[in-house]
mmCIF file of C-alpha atoms in Angstrom:
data_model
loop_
_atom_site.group_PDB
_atom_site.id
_atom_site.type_symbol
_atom_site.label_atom_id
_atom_site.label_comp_id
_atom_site.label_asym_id
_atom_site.label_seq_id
_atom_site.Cartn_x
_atom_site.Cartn_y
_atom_site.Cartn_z
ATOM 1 C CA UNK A 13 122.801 111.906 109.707
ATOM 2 C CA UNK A 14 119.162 113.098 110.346
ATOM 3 C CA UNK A 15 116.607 112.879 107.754
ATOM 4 C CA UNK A 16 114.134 115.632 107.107
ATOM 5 C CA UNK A 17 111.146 113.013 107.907
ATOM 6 C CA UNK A 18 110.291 112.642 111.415
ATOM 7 C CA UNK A 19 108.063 109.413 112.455
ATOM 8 C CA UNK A 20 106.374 110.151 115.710
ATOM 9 C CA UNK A 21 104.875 106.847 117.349
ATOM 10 C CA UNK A 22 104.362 104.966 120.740
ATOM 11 C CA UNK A 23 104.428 101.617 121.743
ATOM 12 C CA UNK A 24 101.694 99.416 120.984
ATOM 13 C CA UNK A 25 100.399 101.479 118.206
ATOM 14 C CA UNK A 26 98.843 99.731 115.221
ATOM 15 C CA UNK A 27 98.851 102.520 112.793
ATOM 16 C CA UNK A 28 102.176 103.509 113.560
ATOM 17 C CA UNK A 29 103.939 99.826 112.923
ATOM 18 C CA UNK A 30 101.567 99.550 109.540
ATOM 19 C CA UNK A 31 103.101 103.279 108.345
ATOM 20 C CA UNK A 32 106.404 102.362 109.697
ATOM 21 C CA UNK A 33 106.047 98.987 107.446
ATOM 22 C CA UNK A 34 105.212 100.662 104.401
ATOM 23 C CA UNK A 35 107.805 103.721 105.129
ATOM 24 C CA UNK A 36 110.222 100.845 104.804
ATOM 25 C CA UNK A 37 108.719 99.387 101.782
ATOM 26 C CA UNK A 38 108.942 102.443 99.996
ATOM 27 C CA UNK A 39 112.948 102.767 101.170
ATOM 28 C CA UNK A 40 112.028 106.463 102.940
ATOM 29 C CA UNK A 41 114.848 107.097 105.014
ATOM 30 C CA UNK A 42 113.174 108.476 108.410
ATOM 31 C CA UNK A 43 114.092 108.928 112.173
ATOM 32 C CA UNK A 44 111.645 107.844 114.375
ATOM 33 C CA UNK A 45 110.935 109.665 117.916
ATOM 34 C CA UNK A 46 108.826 107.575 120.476
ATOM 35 C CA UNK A 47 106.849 110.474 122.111
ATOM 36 C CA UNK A 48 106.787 108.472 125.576
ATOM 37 C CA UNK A 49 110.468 108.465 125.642
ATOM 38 C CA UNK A 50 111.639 111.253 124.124
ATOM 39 C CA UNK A 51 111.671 114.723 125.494
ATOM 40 C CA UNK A 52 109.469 117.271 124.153
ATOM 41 C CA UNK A 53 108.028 114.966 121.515
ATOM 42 C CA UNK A 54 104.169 114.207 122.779
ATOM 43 C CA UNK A 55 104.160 118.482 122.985
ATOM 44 C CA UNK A 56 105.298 118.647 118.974
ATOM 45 C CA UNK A 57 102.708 116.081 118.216
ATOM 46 C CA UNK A 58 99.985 117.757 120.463
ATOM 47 C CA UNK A 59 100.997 121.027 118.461
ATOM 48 C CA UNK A 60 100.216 119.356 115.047
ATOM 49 C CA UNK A 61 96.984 116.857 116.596
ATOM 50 C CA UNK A 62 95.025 119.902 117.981
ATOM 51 C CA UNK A 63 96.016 119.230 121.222
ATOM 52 C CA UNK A 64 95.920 115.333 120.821
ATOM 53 C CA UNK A 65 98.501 113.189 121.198
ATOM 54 C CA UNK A 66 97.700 111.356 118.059
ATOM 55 C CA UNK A 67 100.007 108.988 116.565
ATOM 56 C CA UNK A 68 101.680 108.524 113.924
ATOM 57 C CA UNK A 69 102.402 111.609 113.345
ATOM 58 C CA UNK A 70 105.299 112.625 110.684
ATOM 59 C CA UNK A 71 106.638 115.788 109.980
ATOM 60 C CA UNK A 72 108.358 116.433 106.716
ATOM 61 C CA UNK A 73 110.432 119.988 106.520
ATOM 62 C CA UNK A 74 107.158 121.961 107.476
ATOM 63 C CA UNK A 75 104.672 119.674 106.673
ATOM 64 C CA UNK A 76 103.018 117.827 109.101
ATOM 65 C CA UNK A 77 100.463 115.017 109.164
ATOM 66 C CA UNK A 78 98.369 113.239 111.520
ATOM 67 C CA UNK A 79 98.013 109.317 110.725
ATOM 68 C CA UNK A 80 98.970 110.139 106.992
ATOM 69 C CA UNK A 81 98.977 107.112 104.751
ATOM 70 C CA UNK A 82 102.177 106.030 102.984
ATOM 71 C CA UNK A 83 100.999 108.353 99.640
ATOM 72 C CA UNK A 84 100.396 111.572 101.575
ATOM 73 C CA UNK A 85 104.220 111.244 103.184
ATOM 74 C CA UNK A 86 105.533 110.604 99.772
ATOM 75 C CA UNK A 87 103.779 113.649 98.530
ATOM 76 C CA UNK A 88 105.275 115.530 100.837
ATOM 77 C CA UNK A 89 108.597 114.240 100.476
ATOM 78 C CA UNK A 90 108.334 115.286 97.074
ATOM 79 C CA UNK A 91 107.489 118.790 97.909
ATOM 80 C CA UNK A 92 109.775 118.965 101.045
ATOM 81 C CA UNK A 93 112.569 116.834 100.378
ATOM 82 C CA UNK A 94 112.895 115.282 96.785
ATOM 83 C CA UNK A 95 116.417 114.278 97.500
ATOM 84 C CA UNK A 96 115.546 111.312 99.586
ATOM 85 C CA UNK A 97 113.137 109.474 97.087
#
């Protein structure tokens, strides 16, 4: 089952394994899209980045946030998707 909270990262990316870590520690349920493998994902995150392909990136329902910290995506899970906290 999909989750309404979309991690978008890349390989070698600090910020994205430090979100990722505390994602986890909060017990967010998330899908993660690698936006070097999968299709169309580096254009959703240049969409969001002003034309950057800045990662992380997560997108909550219609939220979305460029390097957010672990607070702002829990703020917006609240707003967007309370049933997953």
């Amino acid at each position: 089952m999909s989750t309404p909270v979309e991690f978008y990262w890349r390989p070698g990316c600090g910020f994205c394994m430090a979100l990722r870590a505390g994602l986890e520690r909060a017990g967010l349920p998330f899908t993660e899209v690698n936006i070097w493998e999968e299709p169309g994902a580096a254009e959703r995150v240049r969409e969001a980045a002003n034309g950057n392909e800045t990662v992380p990136t997560v997108f909550v329902g219609p939220a979305a946030m460029v390097n957010p910290s672990v607070d702002e995506v829990l703020t917006a899970v609240r707003e967007h998707a309370p049933e997953l906290l």
